[in-house]
């Protein structure tokens, strides 16, 4: 049995689908129910309350863990007590590049390393699915707004992360144990280019509007803490060399290059129509 937390998210939902299609027994954990593949068990729980995870963890051998809540040790202690032997943590590339900002996922990484379980950490760069933030403005106005319109980053398809996670969860032993993988896309793509790719997928042009840094900051502060906002703006506007470099990890693990943004845009076009 493999337990997938965040099972309704952009990565978790695809991971559940991949594992179920491969015949793996899966327990999907999320705060709210959602449509799931046939045969997948659902357990309603919140990572902010580790005690509620116990029924989901019982009888499982592996855990896919998100950075959520404030008690990673509590989650991992319950996992070990339930008999789980292997944990795969979805963390952030920022832990390595901007540790002063990404202290929260760093705490989860440290807890995983100290857990006594076999572990693998997946440090994700920016997700292609962050473009869903444009869904309403593209649907209603065919417009997308973002700062730093011509600064490209190698964002990654959530489906690629899910495939990597599935491969790691299915392969116990020394191959992936104790490894930290940086995961990002095949090449830097700017916000302007992402808007163009969505327009191409829709068959209609999408107008790109470049925000000032202050406009973007004010918008982001409505749903993100200030230190994370500043770190995110730093990545978006002044990326470090490590944040610009496509990682070889997807190819190493899956035997193929990561999908380009245009592929994600084509599959996700219905959300923008």
GROMACS .gro file of C-alpha atoms in nm:
model
  273
    1UNK     CA    1   0.000   0.000   0.000
    2UNK     CA    2   0.123   0.349  -0.092
    3UNK     CA    3  -0.023   0.650   0.089
    4UNK     CA    4  -0.040   0.973  -0.113
    5UNK     CA    5  -0.097   1.296   0.080
    6UNK     CA    6  -0.221   1.601  -0.107
    7UNK     CA    7  -0.408   1.359  -0.332
    8UNK     CA    8  -0.629   1.627  -0.489
    9UNK     CA    9  -0.338   1.859  -0.581
   10UNK     CA   10  -0.173   1.905  -0.918
   11UNK     CA   11   0.099   1.648  -0.840
   12UNK     CA   12  -0.089   1.421  -0.600
   13UNK     CA   13  -0.391   1.366  -0.822
   14UNK     CA   14  -0.171   1.257  -1.113
   15UNK     CA   15   0.042   1.039  -0.884
   16UNK     CA   16  -0.268   0.856  -0.759
   17UNK     CA   17  -0.377   0.798  -1.118
   18UNK     CA   18  -0.037   0.662  -1.223
   19UNK     CA   19  -0.006   0.427  -0.926
   20UNK     CA   20  -0.363   0.300  -0.960
   21UNK     CA   21  -0.319   0.242  -1.335
   22UNK     CA   22  -0.011   0.034  -1.255
   23UNK     CA   23  -0.207  -0.186  -1.015
   24UNK     CA   24  -0.058  -0.044  -0.696
   25UNK     CA   25  -0.287  -0.037  -0.391
   26UNK     CA   26  -0.326   0.331  -0.300
   27UNK     CA   27  -0.473   0.532  -0.015
   28UNK     CA   28  -0.543   0.891  -0.117
   29UNK     CA   29  -0.529   1.145   0.166
   30UNK     CA   30  -0.681   1.491   0.133
   31UNK     CA   31  -0.887   1.730   0.337
   32UNK     CA   32  -1.177   1.706   0.094
   33UNK     CA   33  -1.303   1.415  -0.115
   34UNK     CA   34  -1.250   1.417  -0.489
   35UNK     CA   35  -1.312   1.180  -0.782
   36UNK     CA   36  -1.060   0.897  -0.765
   37UNK     CA   37  -0.972   0.600  -0.985
   38UNK     CA   38  -1.162   0.281  -0.914
   39UNK     CA   39  -1.018   0.084  -0.624
   40UNK     CA   40  -0.840   0.377  -0.458
   41UNK     CA   41  -0.925   0.421  -0.092
   42UNK     CA   42  -0.979   0.778   0.032
   43UNK     CA   43  -0.909   0.906   0.380
   44UNK     CA   44  -1.002   1.258   0.486
   45UNK     CA   45  -0.723   1.408   0.696
   46UNK     CA   46  -0.515   1.724   0.736
   47UNK     CA   47  -0.136   1.718   0.767
   48UNK     CA   48  -0.174   1.996   1.024
   49UNK     CA   49  -0.328   1.732   1.253
   50UNK     CA   50  -0.097   1.426   1.235
   51UNK     CA   51  -0.309   1.220   1.474
   52UNK     CA   52  -0.582   1.204   1.210
   53UNK     CA   53  -0.350   1.023   0.967
   54UNK     CA   54  -0.322   0.701   1.167
   55UNK     CA   55  -0.605   0.509   0.992
   56UNK     CA   56  -0.469   0.600   0.648
   57UNK     CA   57  -0.116   0.485   0.733
   58UNK     CA   58  -0.212   0.147   0.877
   59UNK     CA   59  -0.081  -0.139   0.668
   60UNK     CA   60   0.107   0.085   0.421
   61UNK     CA   61   0.469   0.048   0.317
   62UNK     CA   62   0.543   0.387   0.156
   63UNK     CA   63   0.435   0.748   0.197
   64UNK     CA   64   0.433   1.043  -0.043
   65UNK     CA   65   0.451   1.349   0.180
   66UNK     CA   66   0.381   1.715   0.110
   67UNK     CA   67   0.526   2.010   0.299
   68UNK     CA   68   0.213   2.107   0.490
   69UNK     CA   69   0.134   2.172   0.854
   70UNK     CA   70   0.390   2.243   1.124
   71UNK     CA   71   0.470   1.900   1.269
   72UNK     CA   72   0.665   1.685   1.024
   73UNK     CA   73   0.811   1.482   1.310
   74UNK     CA   74   0.461   1.396   1.431
   75UNK     CA   75   0.363   1.274   1.085
   76UNK     CA   76   0.680   1.068   1.045
   77UNK     CA   77   0.656   0.913   1.392
   78UNK     CA   78   0.305   0.793   1.310
   79UNK     CA   79   0.425   0.664   0.975
   80UNK     CA   80   0.702   0.461   1.135
   81UNK     CA   81   0.467   0.327   1.403
   82UNK     CA   82   0.225   0.213   1.130
   83UNK     CA   83   0.499   0.014   0.957
   84UNK     CA   84   0.586   0.250   0.674
   85UNK     CA   85   0.943   0.192   0.558
   86UNK     CA   86   0.987   0.449   0.280
   87UNK     CA   87   0.897   0.819   0.248
   88UNK     CA   88   0.921   1.046  -0.056
   89UNK     CA   89   0.902   1.416   0.030
   90UNK     CA   90   0.797   1.680  -0.223
   91UNK     CA   91   1.002   1.985  -0.124
   92UNK     CA   92   1.118   2.302  -0.298
   93UNK     CA   93   1.428   2.390  -0.499
   94UNK     CA   94   1.443   2.705  -0.287
   95UNK     CA   95   1.569   2.502   0.010
   96UNK     CA   96   1.898   2.468  -0.174
   97UNK     CA   97   1.912   2.806  -0.347
   98UNK     CA   98   1.751   3.040  -0.091
   99UNK     CA   99   1.759   2.864   0.248
  100UNK     CA  100   1.699   3.190   0.435
  101UNK     CA  101   1.352   3.211   0.279
  102UNK     CA  102   1.255   2.843   0.252
  103UNK     CA  103   1.301   2.748   0.616
  104UNK     CA  104   0.962   2.571   0.636
  105UNK     CA  105   1.031   2.303   0.373
  106UNK     CA  106   1.386   2.278   0.509
  107UNK     CA  107   1.237   2.169   0.846
  108UNK     CA  108   1.050   1.891   0.667
  109UNK     CA  109   1.365   1.779   0.488
  110UNK     CA  110   1.556   1.764   0.814
  111UNK     CA  111   1.278   1.568   0.983
  112UNK     CA  112   1.273   1.318   0.695
  113UNK     CA  113   1.649   1.270   0.714
  114UNK     CA  114   1.629   1.205   1.089
  115UNK     CA  115   1.324   0.981   1.071
  116UNK     CA  116   1.503   0.648   1.048
  117UNK     CA  117   1.297   0.566   0.737
  118UNK     CA  118   1.432   0.511   0.387
  119UNK     CA  119   1.387   0.853   0.228
  120UNK     CA  120   1.408   1.042  -0.100
  121UNK     CA  121   1.356   1.418  -0.139
  122UNK     CA  122   1.220   1.574  -0.457
  123UNK     CA  123   1.300   1.946  -0.475
  124UNK     CA  124   1.066   2.098  -0.730
  125UNK     CA  125   1.122   2.416  -0.924
  126UNK     CA  126   0.823   2.629  -1.025
  127UNK     CA  127   0.525   2.433  -1.154
  128UNK     CA  128   0.368   2.487  -1.495
  129UNK     CA  129   0.034   2.466  -1.318
  130UNK     CA  130   0.106   2.798  -1.145
  131UNK     CA  131  -0.029   2.940  -1.471
  132UNK     CA  132  -0.377   2.842  -1.349
  133UNK     CA  133  -0.360   3.174  -1.161
  134UNK     CA  134  -0.434   3.326  -1.504
  135UNK     CA  135  -0.735   3.105  -1.572
  136UNK     CA  136  -1.003   3.363  -1.488
  137UNK     CA  137  -0.839   3.656  -1.670
  138UNK     CA  138  -0.766   3.444  -1.977
  139UNK     CA  139  -1.118   3.301  -1.986
  140UNK     CA  140  -1.286   3.639  -1.950
  141UNK     CA  141  -1.039   3.883  -2.112
  142UNK     CA  142  -0.779   3.670  -2.295
  143UNK     CA  143  -0.521   3.853  -2.080
  144UNK     CA  144  -0.239   3.730  -1.854
  145UNK     CA  145  -0.046   3.955  -1.615
  146UNK     CA  146   0.285   3.886  -1.441
  147UNK     CA  147   0.606   4.065  -1.346
  148UNK     CA  148   0.942   4.018  -1.522
  149UNK     CA  149   0.779   3.927  -1.851
  150UNK     CA  150   1.096   3.824  -2.031
  151UNK     CA  151   1.279   3.643  -1.751
  152UNK     CA  152   1.259   3.269  -1.817
  153UNK     CA  153   1.266   2.982  -1.568
  154UNK     CA  154   1.265   2.607  -1.642
  155UNK     CA  155   0.926   2.537  -1.483
  156UNK     CA  156   0.814   2.175  -1.462
  157UNK     CA  157   0.503   1.983  -1.555
  158UNK     CA  158   0.335   1.841  -1.239
  159UNK     CA  159   0.282   1.517  -1.432
  160UNK     CA  160   0.661   1.478  -1.461
  161UNK     CA  161   0.699   1.515  -1.086
  162UNK     CA  162   0.423   1.258  -1.037
  163UNK     CA  163   0.597   1.012  -1.269
  164UNK     CA  164   0.927   1.060  -1.087
  165UNK     CA  165   0.756   1.012  -0.751
  166UNK     CA  166   0.585   0.695  -0.876
  167UNK     CA  167   0.916   0.553  -0.998
  168UNK     CA  168   1.086   0.626  -0.665
  169UNK     CA  169   0.797   0.489  -0.457
  170UNK     CA  170   0.791   0.168  -0.659
  171UNK     CA  171   1.166   0.104  -0.637
  172UNK     CA  172   1.272   0.020  -0.282
  173UNK     CA  173   1.633  -0.028  -0.194
  174UNK     CA  174   1.952   0.171  -0.247
  175UNK     CA  175   1.876   0.316  -0.592
  176UNK     CA  176   1.697   0.628  -0.470
  177UNK     CA  177   1.742   0.599  -0.094
  178UNK     CA  178   1.913   0.898   0.066
  179UNK     CA  179   1.900   1.097  -0.257
  180UNK     CA  180   1.785   1.456  -0.307
  181UNK     CA  181   1.673   1.530  -0.664
  182UNK     CA  182   1.626   1.875  -0.817
  183UNK     CA  183   1.335   1.866  -1.061
  184UNK     CA  184   1.261   2.129  -1.324
  185UNK     CA  185   1.172   2.160  -1.690
  186UNK     CA  186   1.370   2.124  -2.012
  187UNK     CA  187   1.443   2.495  -2.075
  188UNK     CA  188   1.368   2.841  -1.935
  189UNK     CA  189   1.032   2.982  -2.046
  190UNK     CA  190   0.933   3.342  -1.971
  191UNK     CA  191   0.586   3.454  -1.856
  192UNK     CA  192   0.532   3.616  -2.195
  193UNK     CA  193   0.619   3.289  -2.369
  194UNK     CA  194   0.390   3.095  -2.135
  195UNK     CA  195   0.100   3.325  -2.222
  196UNK     CA  196   0.177   3.277  -2.592
  197UNK     CA  197   0.179   2.899  -2.548
  198UNK     CA  198  -0.162   2.905  -2.379
  199UNK     CA  199  -0.291   3.124  -2.662
  200UNK     CA  200  -0.160   2.876  -2.917
  201UNK     CA  201  -0.334   2.592  -2.732
  202UNK     CA  202  -0.660   2.790  -2.735
  203UNK     CA  203  -0.624   2.896  -3.097
  204UNK     CA  204  -0.664   3.260  -2.990
  205UNK     CA  205  -0.399   3.516  -2.887
  206UNK     CA  206  -0.357   3.590  -2.518
  207UNK     CA  207  -0.243   3.944  -2.442
  208UNK     CA  208   0.041   3.967  -2.190
  209UNK     CA  209   0.051   4.258  -1.944
  210UNK     CA  210   0.374   4.311  -1.750
  211UNK     CA  211   0.320   4.405  -1.387
  212UNK     CA  212   0.563   4.616  -1.189
  213UNK     CA  213   0.739   4.446  -0.900
  214UNK     CA  214   0.525   4.644  -0.655
  215UNK     CA  215   0.201   4.549  -0.829
  216UNK     CA  216   0.297   4.183  -0.817
  217UNK     CA  217   0.411   4.213  -0.455
  218UNK     CA  218   0.078   4.365  -0.346
  219UNK     CA  219  -0.113   4.088  -0.520
  220UNK     CA  220   0.101   3.809  -0.376
  221UNK     CA  221   0.078   3.945  -0.022
  222UNK     CA  222  -0.293   3.864  -0.027
  223UNK     CA  223  -0.217   3.490  -0.010
  224UNK     CA  224   0.154   3.449   0.081
  225UNK     CA  225   0.367   3.551   0.383
  226UNK     CA  226   0.596   3.847   0.318
  227UNK     CA  227   0.930   3.656   0.336
  228UNK     CA  228   0.801   3.403   0.082
  229UNK     CA  229   0.677   3.685  -0.141
  230UNK     CA  230   1.020   3.847  -0.139
  231UNK     CA  231   1.190   3.515  -0.209
  232UNK     CA  232   0.950   3.435  -0.491
  233UNK     CA  233   0.999   3.776  -0.651
  234UNK     CA  234   1.372   3.723  -0.626
  235UNK     CA  235   1.346   3.392  -0.811
  236UNK     CA  236   1.112   3.536  -1.075
  237UNK     CA  237   1.311   3.854  -1.135
  238UNK     CA  238   1.672   3.777  -1.046
  239UNK     CA  239   1.709   3.398  -1.066
  240UNK     CA  240   2.034   3.245  -0.948
  241UNK     CA  241   2.237   3.026  -1.187
  242UNK     CA  242   2.113   2.710  -1.012
  243UNK     CA  243   1.753   2.823  -1.065
  244UNK     CA  244   1.812   2.869  -1.438
  245UNK     CA  245   1.991   2.539  -1.500
  246UNK     CA  246   1.771   2.253  -1.628
  247UNK     CA  247   1.823   1.950  -1.406
  248UNK     CA  248   1.912   1.608  -1.548
  249UNK     CA  249   1.708   1.424  -1.283
  250UNK     CA  250   1.388   1.368  -1.483
  251UNK     CA  251   1.584   1.216  -1.770
  252UNK     CA  252   1.796   1.006  -1.534
  253UNK     CA  253   1.494   0.859  -1.356
  254UNK     CA  254   1.238   0.834  -1.638
  255UNK     CA  255   1.469   0.785  -1.936
  256UNK     CA  256   1.321   1.083  -2.122
  257UNK     CA  257   1.337   1.460  -2.120
  258UNK     CA  258   1.085   1.656  -1.914
  259UNK     CA  259   0.783   1.780  -2.107
  260UNK     CA  260   0.792   2.137  -2.246
  261UNK     CA  261   0.548   2.401  -2.121
  262UNK     CA  262   0.358   2.389  -2.451
  263UNK     CA  263   0.267   2.026  -2.380
  264UNK     CA  264   0.116   2.121  -2.044
  265UNK     CA  265  -0.069   2.414  -2.203
  266UNK     CA  266  -0.224   2.189  -2.469
  267UNK     CA  267  -0.348   1.938  -2.209
  268UNK     CA  268  -0.472   2.213  -1.978
  269UNK     CA  269  -0.642   2.433  -2.239
  270UNK     CA  270  -0.998   2.354  -2.116
  271UNK     CA  271  -0.924   2.543  -1.792
  272UNK     CA  272  -0.861   2.862  -1.993
  273UNK     CA  273  -1.148   2.845  -2.245
   0.00000   0.00000   0.00000
